[in-house]
Coordinates of N, CA and C in Angstrom, one line a residue:
M30 N -36.9 7.0 -12.9 CA -37.7 7.4 -11.8 C -36.9 6.9 -10.3
T31 N -36.4 7.5 -9.6 CA -36.1 6.9 -8.2 C -36.9 7.5 -7.2
V32 N -37.1 6.1 -6.5 CA -38.3 6.6 -5.1 C -37.2 6.2 -3.8
Y33 N -37.3 7.5 -3.2 CA -36.6 7.5 -1.8 C -37.6 7.4 -0.9
W34 N -37.5 6.6 0.3 CA -38.4 6.5 1.4 C -37.6 6.6 2.9
V35 N -38.1 7.0 3.9 CA -38.0 6.5 5.2 C -39.3 5.5 5.9
F36 N -38.7 4.4 6.4 CA -39.3 3.3 7.3 C -39.7 4.1 8.6
F37 N -41.1 4.2 9.1 CA -41.6 4.3 10.5 C -42.3 3.0 11.0
P38 N -41.7 2.2 12.1 CA -42.1 0.9 12.3 C -43.7 0.9 13.1
Q39 N -44.0 2.3 13.3 CA -45.2 2.4 14.2 C -45.7 3.8 14.1
T40 N -47.0 4.2 14.0 CA -47.3 5.5 14.1 C -47.5 5.8 15.7
P41 N -46.9 7.0 15.9 CA -46.9 8.0 15.3 C -45.4 8.3 14.4
Q42 N -45.5 9.1 13.2 CA -44.4 8.9 12.5 C -43.5 10.3 13.0
H43 N -43.1 10.1 14.0 CA -42.0 11.2 14.2 C -40.4 10.7 13.9
P44 N -39.8 11.6 13.0 CA -38.5 11.2 12.6 C -37.4 11.0 13.7
S45 N -36.7 10.0 13.7 CA -35.8 10.0 15.1 C -34.5 10.2 14.6
P46 N -33.5 10.3 15.3 CA -32.1 10.9 14.8 C -31.5 9.3 14.3
E47 N -32.1 8.4 14.3 CA -31.5 7.2 13.6 C -32.0 6.7 12.5
A48 N -33.0 7.7 12.0 CA -33.7 7.1 10.7 C -32.9 7.5 9.4
R49 N -33.1 6.3 8.3 CA -32.4 6.7 7.4 C -33.0 6.5 6.2
M50 N -32.5 7.1 4.9 CA -33.1 7.0 3.9 C -32.9 6.1 2.8
E51 N -33.7 5.3 2.6 CA -33.6 4.3 1.3 C -34.0 4.5 0.0
H52 N -33.4 3.9 -0.8 CA -34.0 4.2 -2.3 C -34.0 2.9 -3.2
A53 N -34.7 2.8 -4.1 CA -34.7 2.1 -5.4 C -35.6 2.3 -6.9
P54 N -35.1 2.0 -7.8 CA -35.6 2.4 -9.0 C -37.1 2.2 -9.2
N55 N -37.8 1.5 -8.7 CA -39.1 1.5 -8.8 C -40.0 1.5 -7.5
L56 N -41.4 1.4 -7.8 CA -42.3 1.6 -6.7 C -42.6 0.3 -6.0
F57 N -42.2 -0.6 -6.6 CA -42.4 -1.9 -6.2 C -41.6 -2.4 -4.8
V58 N -40.8 -2.1 -5.1 CA -39.7 -2.3 -4.0 C -39.9 -1.7 -2.5
P59 N -40.0 -0.6 -2.7 CA -40.8 0.3 -1.2 C -42.1 -0.6 -0.7
E60 N -42.6 -0.9 -1.6 CA -44.0 -1.6 -1.1 C -44.0 -3.1 -0.5
R61 N -43.2 -3.7 -1.2 CA -42.8 -4.8 -0.5 C -42.0 -4.7 0.8
A62 N -41.2 -4.3 1.0 CA -40.4 -3.9 2.0 C -41.4 -3.5 3.3
L63 N -42.3 -2.4 2.8 CA -43.2 -2.1 3.7 C -44.3 -3.1 4.0
Q64 N -44.6 -4.2 3.4 CA -45.4 -5.3 3.9 C -44.7 -6.2 4.6
H65 N -43.4 -6.6 4.2 CA -42.6 -7.8 4.6 C -42.2 -7.4 5.9
R66 N -42.0 -6.0 6.1 CA -41.4 -5.4 7.7 C -42.3 -5.4 8.7
A67 N -43.7 -5.1 7.9 CA -45.0 -5.0 9.2 C -45.2 -6.6 9.5
Q68 N -45.2 -7.4 8.6 CA -45.3 -8.8 8.8 C -44.8 -9.9 9.5
H69 N -43.2 -9.6 9.3 CA -42.4 -10.4 9.8 C -41.1 -9.8 10.5
Q70 N -41.2 -8.4 10.7 CA -40.5 -7.9 11.5 C -38.8 -7.8 11.2
T71 N -38.7 -8.5 9.8 CA -37.2 -8.7 9.1 C -37.5 -8.0 7.8
S72 N -36.4 -7.7 7.1 CA -36.8 -7.3 5.8 C -35.5 -6.9 5.0
R73 N -35.4 -7.2 3.8 CA -33.9 -6.3 2.9 C -34.2 -5.0 3.1
V74 N -32.8 -4.4 3.1 CA -32.9 -2.9 3.5 C -31.9 -2.5 2.0
Y75 N -32.4 -1.1 1.8 CA -31.8 -0.4 0.4 C -31.6 1.1 0.7
Y76 N -30.5 1.1 1.8 CA -29.7 2.2 1.9 C -28.7 2.6 1.1
D77 N -28.3 1.6 0.5 CA -27.2 1.8 -0.9 C -28.1 1.4 -2.5
G78 N -29.3 1.4 -2.1 CA -30.4 1.1 -3.7 C -30.3 -0.6 -3.5
V79 N -30.9 -0.7 -4.7 CA -30.8 -1.9 -5.3 C -29.6 -2.5 -5.6
V80 N -28.9 -3.6 -5.0 CA -27.5 -3.8 -5.1 C -27.8 -5.5 -6.3
R81 N -27.1 -5.4 -7.4 CA -27.4 -6.7 -8.3 C -26.5 -7.4 -8.2
R82 N -26.6 -8.9 -8.3 CA -25.6 -9.8 -8.2 C -24.9 -10.4 -6.9
T83 N -25.6 -9.5 -6.0 CA -24.9 -10.0 -4.5 C -26.3 -9.5 -3.6
P84 N -26.1 -10.5 -2.7 CA -27.7 -10.5 -1.5 C -27.5 -9.0 -0.8
Q85 N -28.9 -9.0 -0.9 CA -29.1 -7.5 -0.3 C -29.2 -7.9 1.0
P86 N -28.7 -6.7 1.9 CA -28.3 -6.6 3.3 C -29.9 -6.8 3.8
T87 N -29.8 -7.2 5.1 CA -31.0 -7.5 6.0 C -31.3 -6.8 7.2
E88 N -32.3 -6.5 7.6 CA -32.1 -5.9 8.9 C -33.4 -6.2 9.9
D89 N -33.4 -6.5 11.1 CA -34.6 -6.5 11.7 C -35.5 -5.3 12.2
F90 N -36.5 -5.5 12.0 CA -37.6 -4.0 12.7 C -38.3 -4.7 13.9
P91 N -38.0 -5.1 15.0 CA -38.7 -5.7 16.2 C -40.0 -4.9 16.4
Q92 N -40.0 -3.4 16.3 CA -41.1 -2.9 16.6 C -42.2 -2.8 15.6
A93 N -41.9 -3.0 14.6 CA -42.9 -2.8 13.2 C -44.1 -3.6 13.6
D94 N -45.4 -2.9 13.2 CA -46.5 -3.7 13.2 C -47.0 -3.2 12.0
R95 N -48.7 -3.4 12.0 CA -49.5 -2.8 11.0 C -49.7 -1.7 11.1
T96 N -49.4 -0.7 11.8 CA -49.2 0.6 11.6 C -48.2 1.4 11.0
A97 N -47.2 0.5 10.6 CA -46.1 0.8 9.8 C -46.4 1.8 8.7
L98 N -45.3 2.7 8.4 CA -45.9 3.7 7.1 C -44.5 4.2 6.5
L99 N -44.2 4.6 5.3 CA -43.3 5.1 4.6 C -43.6 6.6 4.3
H100 N -42.3 7.2 4.4 CA -42.5 8.7 3.9 C -41.9 8.5 2.6
V101 N -42.6 8.8 1.4 CA -42.1 8.8 0.2 C -41.9 9.9 -0.6
W102 N -40.3 9.8 -1.3 CA -40.2 11.1 -2.2 C -40.0 10.5 -3.8
R103 N -40.5 11.1 -4.5 CA -40.2 10.4 -6.1 C -39.0 11.6 -6.6
R104 N -38.5 11.0 -7.5 CA -37.3 12.0 -8.1 C -37.0 11.8 -9.5
R105 N -36.8 12.6 -10.1 CA -36.4 12.4 -11.6 C -34.9 12.2 -11.7
S106 N -34.2 11.7 -12.7 CA -32.9 11.4 -12.8 C -32.1 13.1 -12.5
A107 N -33.0 14.2 -12.9 CA -32.1 15.5 -13.0 C -32.0 16.1 -11.6
E108 N -33.4 15.7 -11.0 CA -33.6 16.1 -9.5 C -32.7 16.0 -8.6
P109 N -32.3 16.6 -7.5 CA -31.5 16.3 -6.4 C -32.0 15.2 -5.4
V110 N -31.4 14.5 -4.7 CA -31.6 13.5 -3.6 C -32.4 14.2 -2.7
P111 N -33.6 14.0 -2.1 CA -34.4 14.8 -1.0 C -33.3 14.6 0.3
D112 N -33.7 15.4 1.2 CA -33.1 15.4 2.4 C -34.4 14.8 3.4
L113 N -34.0 14.7 4.7 CA -34.9 14.0 5.6 C -36.0 15.0 6.0
T114 N -35.4 16.2 5.8 CA -36.1 17.5 6.5 C -37.2 18.2 4.9
D115 N -36.8 17.3 4.0 CA -37.9 18.1 3.0 C -39.3 17.4 2.8
T116 N -40.1 17.9 2.4 CA -41.8 17.7 2.4 C -41.6 16.4 2.0
P117 N -42.2 15.2 2.3 CA -42.6 13.9 1.2 C -43.6 14.2 0.5
D118 N -43.5 13.3 -0.9 CA -44.5 13.6 -1.6 C -45.7 12.7 -1.2
E119 N -45.7 11.7 -0.8 CA -46.8 11.0 -0.5 C -46.3 9.9 1.0
L120 N -47.5 9.7 1.4 CA -47.5 8.8 2.7 C -48.2 7.3 2.5
W121 N -47.1 6.2 2.8 CA -47.8 4.7 2.6 C -48.0 4.0 3.5
K122 N -49.2 3.6 3.9 CA -49.6 2.9 4.7 C -50.2 1.6 4.5
L123 N -50.4 0.9 5.3 CA -51.1 -0.5 5.0 C -52.6 -0.4 5.4
S124 N -53.4 -1.1 4.4 CA -54.5 -1.1 4.9 C -55.0 -2.3 5.6
P125 N -56.1 -2.6 6.1 CA -56.7 -3.6 7.3 C -56.6 -4.8 6.8
K126 N -56.6 -5.3 5.4 CA -56.1 -6.1 4.7 C -54.8 -6.7 4.4
G127 N -54.0 -5.4 4.9 CA -52.5 -5.9 4.1 C -51.8 -5.1 3.0
G128 N -52.9 -4.5 2.3 CA -52.5 -4.1 1.0 C -51.9 -2.1 1.0
L129 N -51.7 -1.9 0.0 CA -51.1 -0.3 0.1 C -51.9 0.4 -0.1
E130 N -51.8 1.6 0.8 CA -52.6 2.7 0.7 C -51.6 4.0 0.5
R131 N -51.7 4.6 -0.6 CA -50.7 5.5 -1.0 C -51.7 6.7 -0.7
S132 N -51.1 8.2 -0.2 CA -51.9 9.2 -0.2 C -50.7 10.5 -0.5
P133 N -51.4 11.5 -0.9 CA -50.4 12.7 -1.1 C -50.0 13.2 0.3
W134 N -49.0 13.7 0.2 CA -48.9 14.4 1.5 C -49.4 15.3 1.7
Q135 N -49.9 15.8 3.0 CA -50.8 16.9 3.5 C -49.9 17.6 4.6
A136 N -50.0 18.7 5.0 CA -49.3 19.6 5.8 C -49.8 19.1 7.2
R137 N -49.0 18.6 8.1 CA -49.3 17.9 9.2 C -49.2 19.1 10.3

């Protein structure tokens, strides 16, 4: 399974023209990225996926705070890569204590 996500540094989560999709082979990577970005305003980025044996690029997220969230798509290998206009499968946000809260996407 591949997990695709778009990071939003603050709510409300309106897609911006500069929004870029990231991807990883598991759920752990986007969870840690969300937590790290909200706490430190910087993080590794995964626009090219998880790159082995080389340092993962980093990026600053100066507007990120505890209201940051992810729109998440889950895809099996036979399924196409989602587009930014596709409906996400889940919405991920941080709990007041910094843990991850995953909820199914509901029409907004």
